C-alpha positions as a Markdown table, in Angstrom:
| # | Residue | x | y | z |
|---|---|---|---|---|
| 1 | Met | 27.6 | -88.2 | -37.9 |
| 2 | Gln | 25.9 | -91.3 | -39.3 |
| 3 | Ala | 22.1 | -91.6 | -39.6 |
| 4 | Asn | 20.3 | -94.6 | -41.2 |
| 5 | Gly | 23.7 | -95.8 | -42.5 |
| 6 | Val | 24.3 | -92.4 | -44.3 |
| 7 | Glu | 27.1 | -90.1 | -43.3 |
| 8 | Arg | 25.8 | -86.6 | -42.7 |
| 9 | Val | 27.6 | -83.4 | -42.0 |
| 10 | Thr | 26.2 | -81.6 | -39.0 |
| 11 | Arg | 27.2 | -78.4 | -37.1 |
| 12 | Cys | 28.5 | -78.9 | -33.6 |
| 13 | Asp | 27.0 | -77.3 | -30.6 |
| 14 | Cys | 30.0 | -74.9 | -30.3 |
| 15 | Trp | 29.1 | -73.4 | -33.7 |
| 16 | Arg | 25.5 | -72.7 | -32.4 |
| 17 | Asp | 26.8 | -71.3 | -29.1 |
| 18 | Lys | 29.2 | -68.9 | -31.0 |
| 19 | Asn | 26.4 | -67.9 | -33.3 |
| 20 | Val | 24.1 | -67.1 | -30.4 |
| 21 | Glu | 26.8 | -65.1 | -28.7 |
| 22 | Asn | 27.2 | -63.0 | -31.9 |
| 23 | Met | 23.5 | -62.5 | -32.1 |
| 24 | Leu | 23.3 | -61.4 | -28.5 |
| 25 | Arg | 26.2 | -59.0 | -29.0 |
| 26 | Arg | 24.5 | -57.5 | -32.1 |
| 27 | Ser | 21.1 | -57.2 | -30.3 |
| 28 | Gly | 22.1 | -54.0 | -28.6 |
| 29 | Ile | 21.2 | -55.1 | -25.1 |
| 30 | Pro | 23.1 | -52.7 | -22.8 |
| 31 | Glu | 26.0 | -54.0 | -20.8 |
| 32 | Arg | 24.2 | -53.2 | -17.6 |
| 33 | Tyr | 21.5 | -55.7 | -18.5 |
| 34 | Ser | 23.8 | -58.3 | -20.1 |
| 35 | Lys | 23.4 | -60.7 | -17.1 |
| 36 | Cys | 19.6 | -60.2 | -16.8 |
| 37 | Glu | 17.7 | -63.4 | -17.0 |
| 38 | Leu | 14.1 | -64.4 | -16.3 |
| 39 | Glu | 15.5 | -66.7 | -13.5 |
| 40 | Asn | 17.0 | -63.8 | -11.6 |
| 41 | Phe | 14.1 | -61.3 | -11.9 |
| 42 | Gln | 12.8 | -60.3 | -8.5 |
| 43 | Thr | 9.1 | -60.7 | -8.0 |
| 44 | Ser | 8.4 | -58.5 | -5.0 |
| 45 | Ser | 4.7 | -57.9 | -5.8 |
| 46 | Asp | 1.7 | -59.6 | -7.3 |
| 47 | Thr | 2.0 | -57.5 | -10.5 |
| 48 | Leu | 5.6 | -58.5 | -11.0 |
| 49 | Val | 4.7 | -62.2 | -10.6 |
| 50 | Arg | 2.1 | -61.7 | -13.4 |
| 51 | Ala | 4.6 | -59.7 | -15.5 |
| 52 | Leu | 7.2 | -62.4 | -15.2 |
| 53 | Ser | 4.6 | -65.0 | -16.1 |
| 54 | Ala | 3.6 | -63.0 | -19.2 |
| 55 | Gly | 7.2 | -62.5 | -20.2 |
| 56 | Ser | 8.2 | -66.2 | -19.7 |
| 57 | His | 5.2 | -67.4 | -21.7 |
| 58 | Phe | 6.1 | -65.0 | -24.6 |
| 59 | Ala | 9.8 | -66.1 | -24.6 |
| 60 | Asp | 9.1 | -69.8 | -24.4 |
| 61 | Asn | 6.5 | -69.7 | -27.2 |
| 62 | Phe | 8.0 | -67.2 | -29.6 |
| 63 | Pro | 7.3 | -66.9 | -32.5 |
| 64 | Ile | 4.0 | -68.7 | -32.0 |
| 65 | Val | 2.4 | -65.9 | -30.0 |
| 66 | Lys | -0.5 | -63.7 | -31.0 |
| 67 | Lys | 0.7 | -60.4 | -29.5 |
| 68 | Gly | 3.7 | -58.6 | -28.2 |
| 69 | Leu | 4.0 | -57.1 | -24.8 |
| 70 | Leu | 3.9 | -53.6 | -23.3 |
| 71 | Phe | 5.0 | -53.3 | -19.7 |
| 72 | Tyr | 4.2 | -50.1 | -17.9 |
| 73 | Gly | 4.9 | -48.8 | -14.4 |
| 74 | Pro | 7.0 | -46.3 | -12.5 |
| 75 | Pro | 10.8 | -46.2 | -12.6 |
| 76 | Gly | 12.7 | -48.8 | -10.7 |
| 77 | Val | 10.3 | -51.7 | -10.9 |
| 78 | Gly | 12.4 | -53.9 | -13.2 |
| 79 | Lys | 11.0 | -53.2 | -16.6 |
| 80 | Ser | 14.4 | -53.0 | -18.4 |
| 81 | His | 15.6 | -56.1 | -16.7 |
| 82 | Leu | 12.5 | -58.0 | -17.8 |
| 83 | Val | 12.5 | -56.9 | -21.4 |
| 84 | Ser | 16.2 | -57.6 | -21.7 |
| 85 | Ala | 15.8 | -61.1 | -20.2 |
| 86 | Ile | 12.9 | -61.9 | -22.6 |
| 87 | Leu | 15.0 | -60.9 | -25.6 |
| 88 | Arg | 18.0 | -62.9 | -24.4 |
| 89 | Arg | 15.9 | -66.0 | -23.9 |
| 90 | Val | 14.3 | -65.7 | -27.4 |
| 91 | Ile | 17.7 | -65.3 | -29.1 |
| 92 | Lys | 19.1 | -68.2 | -27.1 |
| 93 | Arg | 16.1 | -70.5 | -27.7 |
| 94 | Val | 15.3 | -69.9 | -31.4 |
| 95 | Gly | 18.1 | -67.8 | -32.8 |
| 96 | Ala | 15.8 | -65.0 | -33.8 |
| 97 | Thr | 17.1 | -61.6 | -34.9 |
| 98 | Gly | 16.4 | -59.4 | -32.0 |
| 99 | Leu | 17.1 | -55.8 | -31.4 |
| 100 | Phe | 17.1 | -53.6 | -28.2 |
| 101 | Trp | 16.8 | -49.9 | -28.3 |
| 102 | Glu | 16.2 | -47.4 | -25.5 |
| 103 | Ser | 13.8 | -44.9 | -27.0 |
| 104 | Lys | 15.6 | -41.7 | -26.4 |
| 105 | Glu | 18.9 | -43.2 | -27.5 |
| 106 | Phe | 17.3 | -44.5 | -30.7 |
| 107 | Phe | 16.0 | -41.1 | -31.7 |
| 108 | Arg | 19.2 | -39.3 | -30.8 |
| 109 | Thr | 21.2 | -41.8 | -32.9 |
| 110 | Ala | 18.8 | -41.7 | -35.9 |
| 111 | Arg | 18.9 | -37.9 | -35.8 |
| 112 | Glu | 22.7 | -37.9 | -35.9 |
| 113 | Gly | 22.4 | -40.1 | -39.0 |
| 114 | Asn | 21.3 | -37.0 | -40.9 |
| 115 | Asn | 24.8 | -35.7 | -40.6 |
| 116 | Pro | 26.5 | -36.3 | -44.0 |
| 117 | His | 29.7 | -37.2 | -42.1 |
| 118 | Ala | 28.0 | -39.9 | -39.9 |
| 119 | Asp | 29.2 | -43.5 | -40.3 |
| 120 | Leu | 25.5 | -44.7 | -40.6 |
| 121 | Ser | 22.7 | -42.9 | -42.3 |
| 122 | Glu | 19.3 | -42.5 | -40.7 |
| 123 | Asn | 17.9 | -45.2 | -43.0 |
| 124 | Asp | 20.7 | -47.6 | -42.0 |
| 125 | Ile | 19.7 | -47.2 | -38.4 |
| 126 | Leu | 15.9 | -47.4 | -39.1 |
| 127 | Gln | 15.7 | -50.4 | -41.3 |
| 128 | Pro | 16.9 | -53.0 | -38.7 |
| 129 | Val | 14.2 | -51.6 | -36.3 |
| 130 | Leu | 11.6 | -52.0 | -38.9 |
| 131 | Asn | 12.7 | -55.5 | -39.9 |
| 132 | Ala | 13.9 | -57.3 | -36.7 |
| 133 | Glu | 12.0 | -60.4 | -35.9 |
| 134 | Leu | 11.7 | -59.1 | -32.3 |
| 135 | Leu | 12.1 | -55.5 | -31.4 |
| 136 | Val | 12.4 | -54.3 | -27.8 |
| 137 | Phe | 11.8 | -50.6 | -27.4 |
| 138 | Asp | 12.5 | -49.5 | -23.8 |
| 139 | Asp | 11.4 | -46.3 | -22.1 |
| 140 | Leu | 8.8 | -45.4 | -24.7 |
| 141 | Gly | 7.6 | -41.9 | -24.3 |
| 142 | Ser | 10.8 | -40.5 | -22.8 |
| 143 | Glu | 11.9 | -38.9 | -26.0 |
| 144 | Arg | 11.3 | -35.2 | -26.6 |
| 145 | Met | 8.4 | -35.0 | -29.1 |
| 146 | Ser | 8.7 | -33.2 | -32.3 |
| 147 | Glu | 7.2 | -33.5 | -35.8 |
| 148 | Trp | 10.1 | -35.8 | -36.9 |
| 149 | Val | 9.9 | -38.0 | -33.8 |
| 150 | Asp | 6.2 | -38.2 | -34.1 |
| 151 | Glu | 6.4 | -39.3 | -37.8 |
| 152 | Thr | 9.3 | -41.7 | -37.2 |
| 153 | Leu | 7.5 | -43.4 | -34.2 |
| 154 | Asn | 4.4 | -43.7 | -36.3 |
| 155 | Leu | 6.4 | -45.3 | -39.1 |
| 156 | Ile | 8.0 | -47.9 | -36.7 |
| 157 | Val | 4.7 | -48.9 | -35.2 |
| 158 | Asn | 2.8 | -48.9 | -38.5 |
| 159 | Val | 5.3 | -51.0 | -40.4 |
| 160 | Arg | 5.7 | -53.6 | -37.6 |
| 161 | Tyr | 1.9 | -53.7 | -37.2 |
| 162 | Asn | 1.3 | -54.1 | -40.9 |
| 163 | His | 3.9 | -57.0 | -41.2 |
| 164 | Asn | 2.8 | -58.7 | -38.0 |
| 165 | Arg | 6.3 | -58.3 | -36.5 |
| 166 | Leu | 6.4 | -58.9 | -32.8 |
| 167 | Ser | 7.5 | -56.1 | -30.5 |
| 168 | Ile | 8.0 | -55.5 | -26.8 |
| 169 | Phe | 7.7 | -52.0 | -25.3 |
| 170 | Ala | 8.4 | -50.7 | -21.8 |
| 171 | Thr | 7.2 | -47.3 | -20.5 |
| 172 | Asn | 7.0 | -45.2 | -17.3 |
| 173 | His | 3.7 | -43.7 | -18.6 |
| 174 | Pro | 0.3 | -45.3 | -17.7 |
| 175 | Pro | -1.9 | -46.0 | -20.8 |
| 176 | Ile | -4.8 | -44.0 | -19.4 |
| 177 | Glu | -5.5 | -41.6 | -16.5 |
| 178 | Ala | -7.3 | -44.2 | -14.4 |
| 179 | Asp | -4.0 | -46.2 | -14.1 |
| 180 | Ala | -1.9 | -43.2 | -13.1 |
| 181 | Lys | -0.4 | -43.3 | -9.6 |
| 182 | Ser | 2.1 | -40.6 | -10.3 |
| 183 | Ala | 2.3 | -37.3 | -12.0 |
| 184 | Asn | 3.5 | -38.8 | -15.2 |
| 185 | Gln | 1.7 | -37.9 | -18.4 |
| 186 | Thr | -0.3 | -40.8 | -19.9 |
| 187 | Leu | 1.1 | -42.8 | -22.7 |
| 188 | Glu | -1.5 | -41.3 | -25.0 |
| 189 | Glu | -0.4 | -37.8 | -24.1 |
| 190 | Arg | 3.2 | -38.8 | -24.9 |
| 191 | Val | 2.8 | -40.7 | -28.2 |
| 192 | Gly | -0.7 | -39.8 | -29.4 |
| 193 | Ala | -4.0 | -41.6 | -29.8 |
| 194 | Arg | -3.1 | -43.2 | -33.1 |
| 195 | Val | 0.1 | -44.9 | -31.9 |
| 196 | Leu | -1.6 | -46.0 | -28.6 |
| 197 | Ser | -4.5 | -47.6 | -30.6 |
| 198 | Arg | -2.0 | -49.6 | -32.7 |
| 199 | Leu | -0.1 | -50.6 | -29.6 |
| 200 | His | -3.3 | -52.0 | -28.1 |
| 201 | Glu | -3.8 | -54.2 | -31.1 |
| 202 | Met | -0.1 | -55.3 | -31.2 |
| 203 | Cys | 0.5 | -55.9 | -27.5 |
| 204 | Glu | -0.8 | -57.2 | -24.3 |
| 205 | Phe | -0.6 | -54.4 | -21.7 |
| 206 | Val | 1.0 | -55.6 | -18.5 |
| 207 | Pro | 1.2 | -53.3 | -15.4 |
| 208 | Met | 4.2 | -53.4 | -13.1 |
| 209 | Arg | 4.1 | -51.9 | -9.6 |
| 210 | Thr | 6.3 | -52.3 | -6.6 |
| 211 | Val | 8.8 | -50.2 | -4.6 |
| 212 | Asp | 11.8 | -48.7 | -6.4 |
| 213 | Tyr | 14.6 | -51.4 | -6.0 |
| 214 | Arg | 17.2 | -48.7 | -6.9 |
| 215 | Lys | 16.4 | -46.8 | -3.7 |
| 216 | Leu | 16.1 | -49.8 | -1.5 |
| 217 | Gly | 19.5 | -51.1 | -2.6 |
| 218 | Pro | 20.8 | -54.3 | -4.1 |
| 219 | Asp | 20.8 | -56.2 | -0.8 |
| 220 | Ala | 17.2 | -55.5 | 0.3 |
| 221 | Ser | 15.3 | -58.5 | 1.6 |
| 222 | Ala | 11.9 | -59.7 | 0.4 |
| 223 | Glu | 10.6 | -58.6 | 3.8 |
| 224 | Glu | 11.8 | -55.0 | 3.2 |
| 225 | Phe | 10.1 | -55.0 | -0.2 |
| 226 | Ala | 6.9 | -56.3 | 1.2 |
| 227 | Arg | 6.8 | -54.0 | 4.2 |
| 228 | Leu | 7.3 | -50.8 | 2.2 |
| 229 | Asp | 4.9 | -52.0 | -0.5 |
| 230 | Lys | 2.2 | -52.8 | 2.1 |
| 231 | Lys | 2.5 | -49.3 | 3.8 |
| 232 | Gly | 2.0 | -47.7 | 0.4 |
| 233 | Arg | 5.1 | -45.7 | 0.8 |
| 234 | Ser | 6.8 | -46.7 | -2.5 |
| 235 | Pro | 9.8 | -44.3 | -3.1 |
| 236 | Asn | 8.8 | -44.0 | -6.7 |
| 237 | Glu | 5.4 | -42.6 | -5.7 |
| 238 | Val | 6.7 | -40.0 | -3.2 |
| 239 | Gly | 7.7 | -36.4 | -3.8 |
| 240 | Leu | 6.5 | -36.1 | -7.4 |
| 241 | Pro | 5.1 | -32.8 | -8.6 |
| 242 | Ala | 1.4 | -32.5 | -9.1 |
| 243 | Arg | 0.0 | -33.1 | -12.5 |
| 244 | Ala | -1.0 | -30.0 | -14.4 |
| 245 | Lys | -4.7 | -29.9 | -15.2 |
| 246 | His | -4.2 | -29.2 | -18.8 |
| 247 | Gln | -1.4 | -31.2 | -20.4 |
| 248 | Ala | -0.4 | -30.6 | -24.0 |
| 249 | Arg | -1.1 | -33.7 | -26.0 |
| 250 | Ala | 1.1 | -35.0 | -28.8 |
| 251 | Gln | -0.3 | -33.9 | -32.1 |
| 252 | Leu | -0.4 | -36.4 | -34.9 |
| 253 | Arg | -0.1 | -35.4 | -38.5 |
| 254 | Arg | -3.0 | -36.6 | -40.6 |
| 255 | Gly | -2.9 | -38.4 | -43.9 |
| 256 | Ile | -0.1 | -40.8 | -43.3 |
| 257 | Ala | -1.9 | -43.7 | -44.9 |
| 258 | Asp | 1.1 | -45.9 | -45.6 |
| 259 | Ala | 4.0 | -44.7 | -43.5 |
| 260 | Glu | 6.4 | -47.2 | -45.1 |
| 261 | Leu | 6.0 | -45.4 | -48.4 |
| 262 | Lys | 5.4 | -41.8 | -47.3 |
| 263 | Trp | 7.9 | -41.4 | -44.5 |
| 264 | Pro | 9.7 | -38.1 | -45.2 |
| 265 | Gly | 12.9 | -38.8 | -43.4 |
| 266 | Gly | 15.7 | -36.3 | -43.0 |
| 267 | Arg | 13.7 | -33.9 | -40.9 |
| 268 | Ala | 15.4 | -34.3 | -37.6 |
| 269 | Gly | 15.6 | -30.5 | -37.1 |
| 270 | Asn | 11.9 | -30.0 | -36.8 |
| 271 | Lys | 10.6 | -29.4 | -33.4 |
């Protein structure tokens, strides 16, 4: 093209589109959520309207945002759809390096990296999580806690916190007991007080509550959502076992002052 009488070489839109597609493919967004957009997210309750607003604001202003986001609510309210859609929009809009991991799958994959015959080492799997411009960590707290999981999660949160790298989390576990409407353990019980404290500094906490869309079916009308929600008979709040009075809390190891330097690694067998 020519600008001010000077011939300049510019990249065509097709190059940018191809680059964005490659970045989306490398982001790890599961195939199930590959068509999820903010525009097709169903807002069947006031909390989902607010969650969509928070997610849209984040995606449209990234990276000029002060905090990441942590969405919490029972299964089936659309958390995975929403976080995938936010990541997709950020990548499309600014070409940021973004990464999606489901929590349990991440720890399983990282643990397998300790196998000397694995294609990728544990460190190969961990470094992109530490360094991504935007990390989406779905289903936080679903992993089976162990000393190695505890230390690795602390490392991820600490490094991203120390380097001001933006993160989005989603969890089925309410942050504190007062928010619990189900028998789920609190997030503090799952990940420990230290990680939860860091998350409060890193993220805006956004509740999500509605009926379980998976049980209503894909063709449910807005009226069906509203009627079931109004009656207080949300399928994801029915038939859950009673909470034990004394839950075992995740125990944090003390003395991890700088997890980036002191992470032990290679201890996936500890439980």
